[in-house]
mmCIF file of N, CA and C in Angstrom:
data_model
loop_
_atom_site.group_PDB
_atom_site.id
_atom_site.type_symbol
_atom_site.label_atom_id
_atom_site.label_comp_id
_atom_site.label_asym_id
_atom_site.label_seq_id
_atom_site.Cartn_x
_atom_site.Cartn_y
_atom_site.Cartn_z
ATOM 1 N N ALA C 96 12.308 -11.243 2.744
ATOM 2 C CA ALA C 96 12.661 -9.918 3.543
ATOM 3 C C ALA C 96 11.129 -9.370 3.897
ATOM 4 N N GLY C 97 10.077 -9.811 3.373
ATOM 5 C CA GLY C 97 8.834 -9.759 4.412
ATOM 6 C C GLY C 97 8.753 -10.241 5.783
ATOM 7 N N LEU C 98 8.975 -11.976 5.718
ATOM 8 C CA LEU C 98 8.932 -12.271 6.654
ATOM 9 C C LEU C 98 9.896 -11.803 7.633
ATOM 10 N N ALA C 99 11.105 -11.451 7.150
ATOM 11 C CA ALA C 99 12.139 -10.881 8.379
ATOM 12 C C ALA C 99 11.634 -9.850 8.959
ATOM 13 N N ASN C 100 11.269 -9.010 8.223
ATOM 14 C CA ASN C 100 10.673 -7.410 9.011
ATOM 15 C C ASN C 100 9.553 -8.187 9.774
ATOM 16 N N PHE C 101 8.767 -9.074 9.326
ATOM 17 C CA PHE C 101 7.506 -8.928 10.046
ATOM 18 C C PHE C 101 7.993 -10.113 11.610
ATOM 19 N N LEU C 102 9.350 -10.737 11.246
ATOM 20 C CA LEU C 102 9.479 -11.101 12.802
ATOM 21 C C LEU C 102 10.211 -9.898 13.529
ATOM 22 N N ARG C 103 10.596 -8.966 12.681
ATOM 23 C CA ARG C 103 11.074 -8.149 13.801
ATOM 24 C C ARG C 103 10.196 -6.929 14.106
ATOM 25 N N ALA C 104 9.114 -7.451 13.730
ATOM 26 C CA ALA C 104 8.014 -6.439 14.422
ATOM 27 C C ALA C 104 6.768 -7.194 15.700
ATOM 28 N N VAL C 105 7.215 -8.383 15.363
ATOM 29 C CA VAL C 105 6.769 -8.757 16.624
ATOM 30 C C VAL C 105 6.287 -8.108 17.724
ATOM 31 N N PRO C 106 7.524 -8.019 18.469
ATOM 32 C CA PRO C 106 7.443 -7.343 20.133
ATOM 33 C C PRO C 106 6.696 -5.864 19.895
ATOM 34 N N GLU C 107 6.774 -5.399 18.609
ATOM 35 C CA GLU C 107 5.921 -4.121 18.841
ATOM 36 C C GLU C 107 4.492 -4.383 18.827
ATOM 37 N N LEU C 108 4.140 -5.374 18.270
ATOM 38 C CA LEU C 108 2.553 -5.538 17.435
ATOM 39 C C LEU C 108 2.457 -6.103 19.016
ATOM 40 N N GLN C 109 2.878 -6.892 19.502
ATOM 41 C CA GLN C 109 2.360 -7.461 20.835
ATOM 42 C C GLN C 109 2.217 -6.034 21.725
ATOM 43 N N ALA C 110 3.033 -5.541 21.823
ATOM 44 C CA ALA C 110 3.187 -4.433 23.036
ATOM 45 C C ALA C 110 2.096 -3.824 22.712
ATOM 46 N N ARG C 111 1.343 -3.654 21.636
ATOM 47 C CA ARG C 111 0.088 -2.749 21.477
ATOM 48 C C ARG C 111 -0.955 -3.667 21.338
ATOM 49 N N GLY C 112 -0.874 -4.374 22.477
ATOM 50 C CA GLY C 112 -1.581 -5.280 22.645
ATOM 51 C C GLY C 112 -2.370 -6.642 21.046
ATOM 52 N N ARG C 113 -1.480 -6.324 19.925
ATOM 53 C CA ARG C 113 -1.958 -7.478 19.269
ATOM 54 C C ARG C 113 -1.268 -9.009 19.113
ATOM 55 N N GLN C 114 -2.032 -9.836 18.991
ATOM 56 C CA GLN C 114 -1.381 -11.296 18.561
ATOM 57 C C GLN C 114 -0.887 -11.484 17.160
ATOM 58 N N PRO C 115 0.150 -11.382 16.887
ATOM 59 C CA PRO C 115 0.644 -11.803 15.270
ATOM 60 C C PRO C 115 0.950 -12.795 15.336
ATOM 61 N N LEU C 116 0.987 -13.508 16.225
ATOM 62 C CA LEU C 116 1.200 -14.795 16.163
ATOM 63 C C LEU C 116 0.175 -16.178 16.540
ATOM 64 N N PRO C 117 -0.435 -16.946 15.986
ATOM 65 C CA PRO C 117 -0.847 -18.132 16.421
ATOM 66 C C PRO C 117 -0.404 -18.619 17.787
ATOM 67 N N PRO C 118 -1.462 -18.942 18.900
ATOM 68 C CA PRO C 118 -0.267 -19.823 19.740
ATOM 69 C C PRO C 118 0.323 -20.855 19.302
ATOM 70 N N GLY C 119 1.864 -21.439 19.509
ATOM 71 C CA GLY C 119 2.035 -22.427 19.368
ATOM 72 C C GLY C 119 3.169 -22.653 17.973
ATOM 73 N N THR C 120 2.887 -21.134 17.453
ATOM 74 C CA THR C 120 3.630 -21.376 15.824
ATOM 75 C C THR C 120 5.278 -21.152 16.754
ATOM 76 N N ASP C 121 5.898 -22.411 15.722
ATOM 77 C CA ASP C 121 7.046 -22.548 15.612
ATOM 78 C C ASP C 121 8.011 -21.693 15.077
ATOM 79 N N LEU C 122 8.908 -20.911 15.729
ATOM 80 C CA LEU C 122 8.896 -19.743 14.953
ATOM 81 C C LEU C 122 10.783 -20.249 14.059
ATOM 82 N N ALA C 123 11.094 -21.512 14.770
ATOM 83 C CA ALA C 123 12.550 -21.601 13.769
ATOM 84 C C ALA C 123 12.005 -22.267 12.590
ATOM 85 N N ALA C 124 10.870 -23.276 12.538
ATOM 86 C CA ALA C 124 10.368 -24.062 11.265
ATOM 87 C C ALA C 124 10.422 -22.222 10.640
ATOM 88 N N LEU C 125 9.522 -21.549 11.121
ATOM 89 C CA LEU C 125 8.797 -20.753 10.260
ATOM 90 C C LEU C 125 10.198 -20.174 9.650
ATOM 91 N N ALA C 126 11.467 -19.678 10.223
ATOM 92 C CA ALA C 126 12.702 -18.662 9.645
ATOM 93 C C ALA C 126 13.137 -19.714 8.893
ATOM 94 N N ARG C 127 13.397 -21.227 8.787
ATOM 95 C CA ARG C 127 14.001 -22.111 8.075
ATOM 96 C C ARG C 127 13.115 -22.055 6.783
ATOM 97 N N GLN C 128 12.136 -21.932 6.736
ATOM 98 C CA GLN C 128 11.068 -21.976 5.603
ATOM 99 C C GLN C 128 11.676 -20.755 4.753
ATOM 100 N N GLY C 129 11.626 -19.561 5.472
ATOM 101 C CA GLY C 129 11.911 -18.387 4.813
ATOM 102 C C GLY C 129 12.993 -18.735 4.445
ATOM 103 N N LEU C 130 14.356 -19.423 5.010
ATOM 104 C CA LEU C 130 15.498 -19.107 4.502
ATOM 105 C C LEU C 130 15.405 -20.060 2.844
ATOM 106 N N ASP C 131 15.021 -21.316 3.354
ATOM 107 C CA ASP C 131 14.886 -22.262 2.383
ATOM 108 C C ASP C 131 14.335 -21.605 1.031
ATOM 109 N N ARG C 132 13.278 -20.687 0.823
ATOM 110 C CA ARG C 132 12.717 -19.579 -0.095
ATOM 111 C C ARG C 132 13.518 -18.783 -0.989
ATOM 112 N N LEU C 133 14.320 -18.130 0.106
ATOM 113 C CA LEU C 133 15.376 -16.795 0.144
ATOM 114 C C LEU C 133 16.655 -17.858 -0.848
ATOM 115 N N VAL C 134 17.167 -19.222 -0.752
ATOM 116 C CA VAL C 134 18.038 -19.567 -1.305
ATOM 117 C C VAL C 134 17.507 -20.050 -2.428
ATOM 118 N N ARG C 135 16.589 -20.491 -2.697
ATOM 119 C CA ARG C 135 15.891 -21.347 -3.816
ATOM 120 C C ARG C 135 15.969 -19.847 -5.030
ATOM 121 N N SER C 136 15.236 -18.595 -4.136
ATOM 122 C CA SER C 136 15.247 -17.699 -5.309
ATOM 123 C C SER C 136 16.840 -16.940 -5.807
ATOM 124 N N ARG C 137 17.459 -17.333 -5.441
ATOM 125 C CA ARG C 137 18.987 -16.627 -5.719
ATOM 126 C C ARG C 137 19.056 -16.894 -7.106
ATOM 127 N N ALA C 138 18.912 -18.377 -7.610
ATOM 128 C CA ALA C 138 18.958 -18.857 -9.140
ATOM 129 C C ALA C 138 18.358 -17.819 -10.083
ATOM 130 N N ALA C 139 16.791 -17.193 -9.586
ATOM 131 C CA ALA C 139 15.844 -16.156 -10.177
ATOM 132 C C ALA C 139 16.592 -14.781 -9.743
ATOM 133 N N ARG C 140 16.919 -14.619 -9.272
ATOM 134 C CA ARG C 140 17.367 -13.134 -9.045
ATOM 135 C C ARG C 140 18.339 -13.018 -9.926
ATOM 136 N N LYS C 141 19.632 -13.400 -10.619
ATOM 137 C CA LYS C 141 20.395 -13.480 -11.645
ATOM 138 C C LYS C 141 19.909 -13.379 -12.631
ATOM 139 N N THR C 142 18.531 -13.690 -13.022
ATOM 140 C CA THR C 142 18.231 -13.566 -14.270
ATOM 141 C C THR C 142 17.483 -11.721 -14.741
ATOM 142 N N LEU C 143 17.042 -11.346 -13.058
ATOM 143 C CA LEU C 143 16.965 -9.937 -13.674
ATOM 144 C C LEU C 143 17.611 -9.107 -13.947
ATOM 145 N N PRO C 144 16.988 -7.838 -15.250
ATOM 146 C CA PRO C 144 17.841 -7.559 -15.534
ATOM 147 C C PRO C 144 18.404 -6.203 -14.556
ATOM 148 N N ILE C 145 19.555 -5.618 -14.990
ATOM 149 C CA ILE C 145 20.331 -5.271 -13.559
ATOM 150 C C ILE C 145 19.975 -3.919 -13.394
ATOM 151 N N ALA C 146 19.137 -2.955 -13.998
ATOM 152 C CA ALA C 146 18.368 -2.042 -13.869
ATOM 153 C C ALA C 146 17.467 -2.392 -12.201
ATOM 154 N N ALA C 147 16.852 -3.778 -12.506
ATOM 155 C CA ALA C 147 16.012 -4.072 -11.472
ATOM 156 C C ALA C 147 16.925 -4.365 -10.134
ATOM 157 N N ALA C 148 17.748 -4.413 -10.337
ATOM 158 C CA ALA C 148 18.537 -5.107 -9.308
ATOM 159 C C ALA C 148 18.689 -4.322 -7.580
ATOM 160 N N PRO C 149 18.422 -2.755 -7.636
ATOM 161 C CA PRO C 149 18.612 -2.349 -6.556
ATOM 162 C C PRO C 149 17.214 -2.615 -6.130
ATOM 163 N N ALA C 150 16.269 -2.468 -6.259
ATOM 164 C CA ALA C 150 14.773 -2.836 -5.639
ATOM 165 C C ALA C 150 14.780 -4.360 -4.795
ATOM 166 N N LEU C 151 15.969 -4.895 -5.144
ATOM 167 C CA LEU C 151 16.522 -6.414 -4.023
ATOM 168 C C LEU C 151 17.099 -5.801 -2.989
ATOM 169 N N LEU C 152 17.464 -4.560 -2.693
ATOM 170 C CA LEU C 152 18.757 -4.128 -1.532
ATOM 171 C C LEU C 152 17.872 -4.015 -0.553
ATOM 172 N N ALA C 153 16.334 -3.986 -0.634
ATOM 173 C CA ALA C 153 15.510 -3.641 0.477
ATOM 174 C C ALA C 153 15.656 -5.002 1.714
ATOM 175 N N GLY C 154 15.548 -5.994 0.663
ATOM 176 C CA GLY C 154 15.797 -7.225 1.675
ATOM 177 C C GLY C 154 17.456 -7.652 2.239
ATOM 178 N N TRP C 155 17.852 -6.593 2.355
ATOM 179 C CA TRP C 155 19.640 -7.485 2.151
ATOM 180 C C TRP C 155 19.707 -7.444 3.954
ATOM 181 N N GLN C 156 19.114 -7.613 4.552
ATOM 182 C CA GLN C 156 18.989 -8.076 6.260
ATOM 183 C C GLN C 156 18.372 -9.240 6.246
ATOM 184 N N SER C 157 17.649 -9.738 5.238
ATOM 185 C CA SER C 157 16.788 -10.895 5.283
ATOM 186 C C SER C 157 17.505 -12.092 5.968
ATOM 187 N N GLU C 158 18.642 -12.464 5.280
ATOM 188 C CA GLU C 158 19.054 -13.689 5.376
ATOM 189 C C GLU C 158 19.395 -13.923 6.808
ATOM 190 N N PRO C 159 20.619 -13.157 7.342
ATOM 191 C CA PRO C 159 21.678 -13.077 8.525
ATOM 192 C C PRO C 159 20.161 -12.854 9.664
ATOM 193 N N LEU C 160 19.091 -11.734 9.450
ATOM 194 C CA LEU C 160 18.030 -12.107 10.501
ATOM 195 C C LEU C 160 17.627 -13.195 10.286
ATOM 196 N N LEU C 161 16.919 -13.939 9.494
ATOM 197 C CA LEU C 161 16.077 -15.239 9.637
ATOM 198 C C LEU C 161 17.412 -16.354 9.769
ATOM 199 N N THR C 162 18.381 -16.954 9.704
ATOM 200 C CA THR C 162 19.300 -17.261 10.637
ATOM 201 C C THR C 162 18.867 -17.165 11.784
ATOM 202 N N LEU C 163 19.473 -15.963 12.620
ATOM 203 C CA LEU C 163 19.353 -15.657 13.336
ATOM 204 C C LEU C 163 17.816 -15.913 14.259
ATOM 205 N N ALA C 164 17.214 -15.878 13.916
ATOM 206 C CA ALA C 164 15.412 -16.718 14.230
ATOM 207 C C ALA C 164 15.767 -17.854 14.286
ATOM 208 N N ALA C 165 15.918 -18.634 13.236
ATOM 209 C CA ALA C 165 15.948 -20.191 13.288
ATOM 210 C C ALA C 165 16.956 -20.995 14.334
ATOM 211 N N ARG C 166 18.230 -19.848 14.792
ATOM 212 C CA ARG C 166 19.158 -20.089 15.402
ATOM 213 C C ARG C 166 17.967 -20.551 17.095
ATOM 214 N N ASP C 167 18.091 -19.006 17.001
ATOM 215 C CA ASP C 167 17.840 -18.448 18.459
ATOM 216 C C ASP C 167 15.761 -17.822 18.763
ATOM 217 N N PRO C 168 14.706 -18.883 18.443
ATOM 218 C CA PRO C 168 13.999 -18.057 17.928
ATOM 219 C C PRO C 168 13.311 -17.082 19.259
ATOM 220 N N ALA C 169 13.911 -17.204 20.280
ATOM 221 C CA ALA C 169 12.814 -16.429 21.115
ATOM 222 C C ALA C 169 13.696 -14.671 20.935
ATOM 223 N N ALA C 170 14.971 -14.811 20.850
ATOM 224 C CA ALA C 170 14.772 -13.428 20.017
ATOM 225 C C ALA C 170 14.283 -12.771 19.317
ATOM 226 N N VAL C 171 13.284 -13.574 18.620
ATOM 227 C CA VAL C 171 11.931 -12.737 18.395
ATOM 228 C C VAL C 171 10.847 -12.079 19.223
ATOM 229 N N THR C 172 10.642 -12.846 19.612
ATOM 230 C CA THR C 172 9.641 -12.342 21.111
ATOM 231 C C THR C 172 10.459 -11.278 21.564
ATOM 232 N N GLU C 173 11.852 -12.064 22.452
ATOM 233 C CA GLU C 173 12.494 -11.165 23.341
ATOM 234 C C GLU C 173 12.757 -9.657 22.668
ATOM 235 N N GLY C 174 12.836 -9.479 21.344
ATOM 236 C CA GLY C 174 12.918 -8.041 20.485
ATOM 237 C C GLY C 174 14.643 -8.073 20.512
ATOM 238 N N ARG C 175 15.049 -9.365 20.561
ATOM 239 C CA ARG C 175 16.293 -9.319 20.082
ATOM 240 C C ARG C 175 17.028 -9.510 18.528
ATOM 241 N N LEU C 176 15.746 -9.631 17.778
ATOM 242 C CA LEU C 176 16.098 -10.117 16.426
ATOM 243 C C LEU C 176 16.639 -8.431 15.739
ATOM 244 N N HIS C 177 18.140 -8.881 15.868
ATOM 245 C CA HIS C 177 18.377 -7.633 15.325
ATOM 246 C C HIS C 177 20.297 -7.636 15.084
ATOM 247 N N LEU C 178 20.793 -7.060 14.032
ATOM 248 C CA LEU C 178 22.317 -7.236 13.672
ATOM 249 C C LEU C 178 23.019 -5.919 14.355
ATOM 250 N N SER C 179 24.103 -7.025 15.194
ATOM 251 C CA SER C 179 25.306 -5.723 14.919
ATOM 252 C C SER C 179 25.597 -4.382 14.240
ATOM 253 N N GLU C 180 25.669 -3.280 15.074
ATOM 254 C CA GLU C 180 26.023 -2.282 14.173
ATOM 255 C C GLU C 180 26.791 -2.809 13.088
ATOM 256 N N PHE C 181 27.945 -2.966 13.622
ATOM 257 C CA PHE C 181 29.310 -3.134 12.243
ATOM 258 C C PHE C 181 28.590 -4.173 11.640
ATOM 259 N N SER C 182 28.468 -5.350 12.173
ATOM 260 C CA SER C 182 27.459 -6.233 10.697
ATOM 261 C C SER C 182 26.286 -5.804 9.860
ATOM 262 N N ARG C 183 25.811 -4.568 10.205
ATOM 263 C CA ARG C 183 24.517 -4.208 9.598
ATOM 264 C C ARG C 183 25.783 -3.247 8.454
ATOM 265 N N ARG C 184 25.759 -2.464 9.171
ATOM 266 C CA ARG C 184 26.869 -1.311 8.008
ATOM 267 C C ARG C 184 27.989 -2.135 6.902
ATOM 268 N N GLY C 185 28.514 -3.233 7.325
ATOM 269 C CA GLY C 185 29.427 -3.903 6.427
ATOM 270 C C GLY C 185 28.967 -4.969 5.373
ATOM 271 N N ARG C 186 27.634 -5.259 5.963
ATOM 272 C CA ARG C 186 26.701 -5.808 5.101
ATOM 273 C C ARG C 186 26.433 -5.274 4.076
ATOM 274 N N LEU C 187 25.769 -3.995 4.553
ATOM 275 C CA LEU C 187 25.356 -2.991 3.560
ATOM 276 C C LEU C 187 26.375 -2.648 2.328
ATOM 277 N N LEU C 188 27.396 -2.099 2.963
ATOM 278 C CA LEU C 188 28.197 -2.016 2.212
ATOM 279 C C LEU C 188 29.103 -2.749 1.208
ATOM 280 N N TRP C 189 28.970 -4.349 1.555
ATOM 281 C CA TRP C 189 29.279 -5.296 0.924
ATOM 282 C C TRP C 189 28.333 -5.317 -0.598
ATOM 283 N N GLN C 190 27.180 -5.090 -0.087
ATOM 284 C CA GLN C 190 26.182 -5.642 -1.150
ATOM 285 C C GLN C 190 25.920 -4.442 -1.865
ATOM 286 N N ALA C 191 26.317 -2.986 -1.560
ATOM 287 C CA ALA C 191 26.087 -2.151 -2.151
ATOM 288 C C ALA C 191 27.284 -2.050 -3.597
ATOM 289 N N PHE C 192 28.502 -2.189 -2.286
ATOM 290 C CA PHE C 192 29.790 -2.023 -3.779
ATOM 291 C C PHE C 192 29.504 -3.041 -4.662
ATOM 292 N N SER C 193 29.699 -4.269 -4.330
ATOM 293 C CA SER C 193 29.213 -5.646 -5.242
ATOM 294 C C SER C 193 28.546 -6.107 -6.229
ATOM 295 N N GLY C 194 27.489 -5.346 -5.947
ATOM 296 C CA GLY C 194 26.452 -5.504 -6.737
ATOM 297 C C GLY C 194 25.848 -6.530 -6.263
ATOM 298 N N ARG C 195 26.249 -7.518 -5.181
ATOM 299 C CA ARG C 195 25.420 -8.624 -5.137
ATOM 300 C C ARG C 195 24.454 -8.499 -4.029
ATOM 301 N N TRP C 196 23.259 -8.300 -4.635
ATOM 302 C CA TRP C 196 21.638 -8.178 -4.096
ATOM 303 C C TRP C 196 21.505 -9.965 -3.895
#
């Protein structure tokens, strides 16, 4: 979730004169690494107590955002790293009602 949110913040940071990414950063590889870690953590998430599960809801957009960044790294720097409104609402609704965090 942290990586996905950081990648979404890159255009704003650049607009404020910051350099959030070192020159030559391979955004696609970075996003794929984030996806790999996300997939590996699924088994661990299943062992959490049910009371802790809502805390994971903060990362509800992580997988599709990292997938988009891996497929289209230019979306990060161009400020296009976001989900459609329909996709956002549908995904959040599904996760909230299914209990699949």
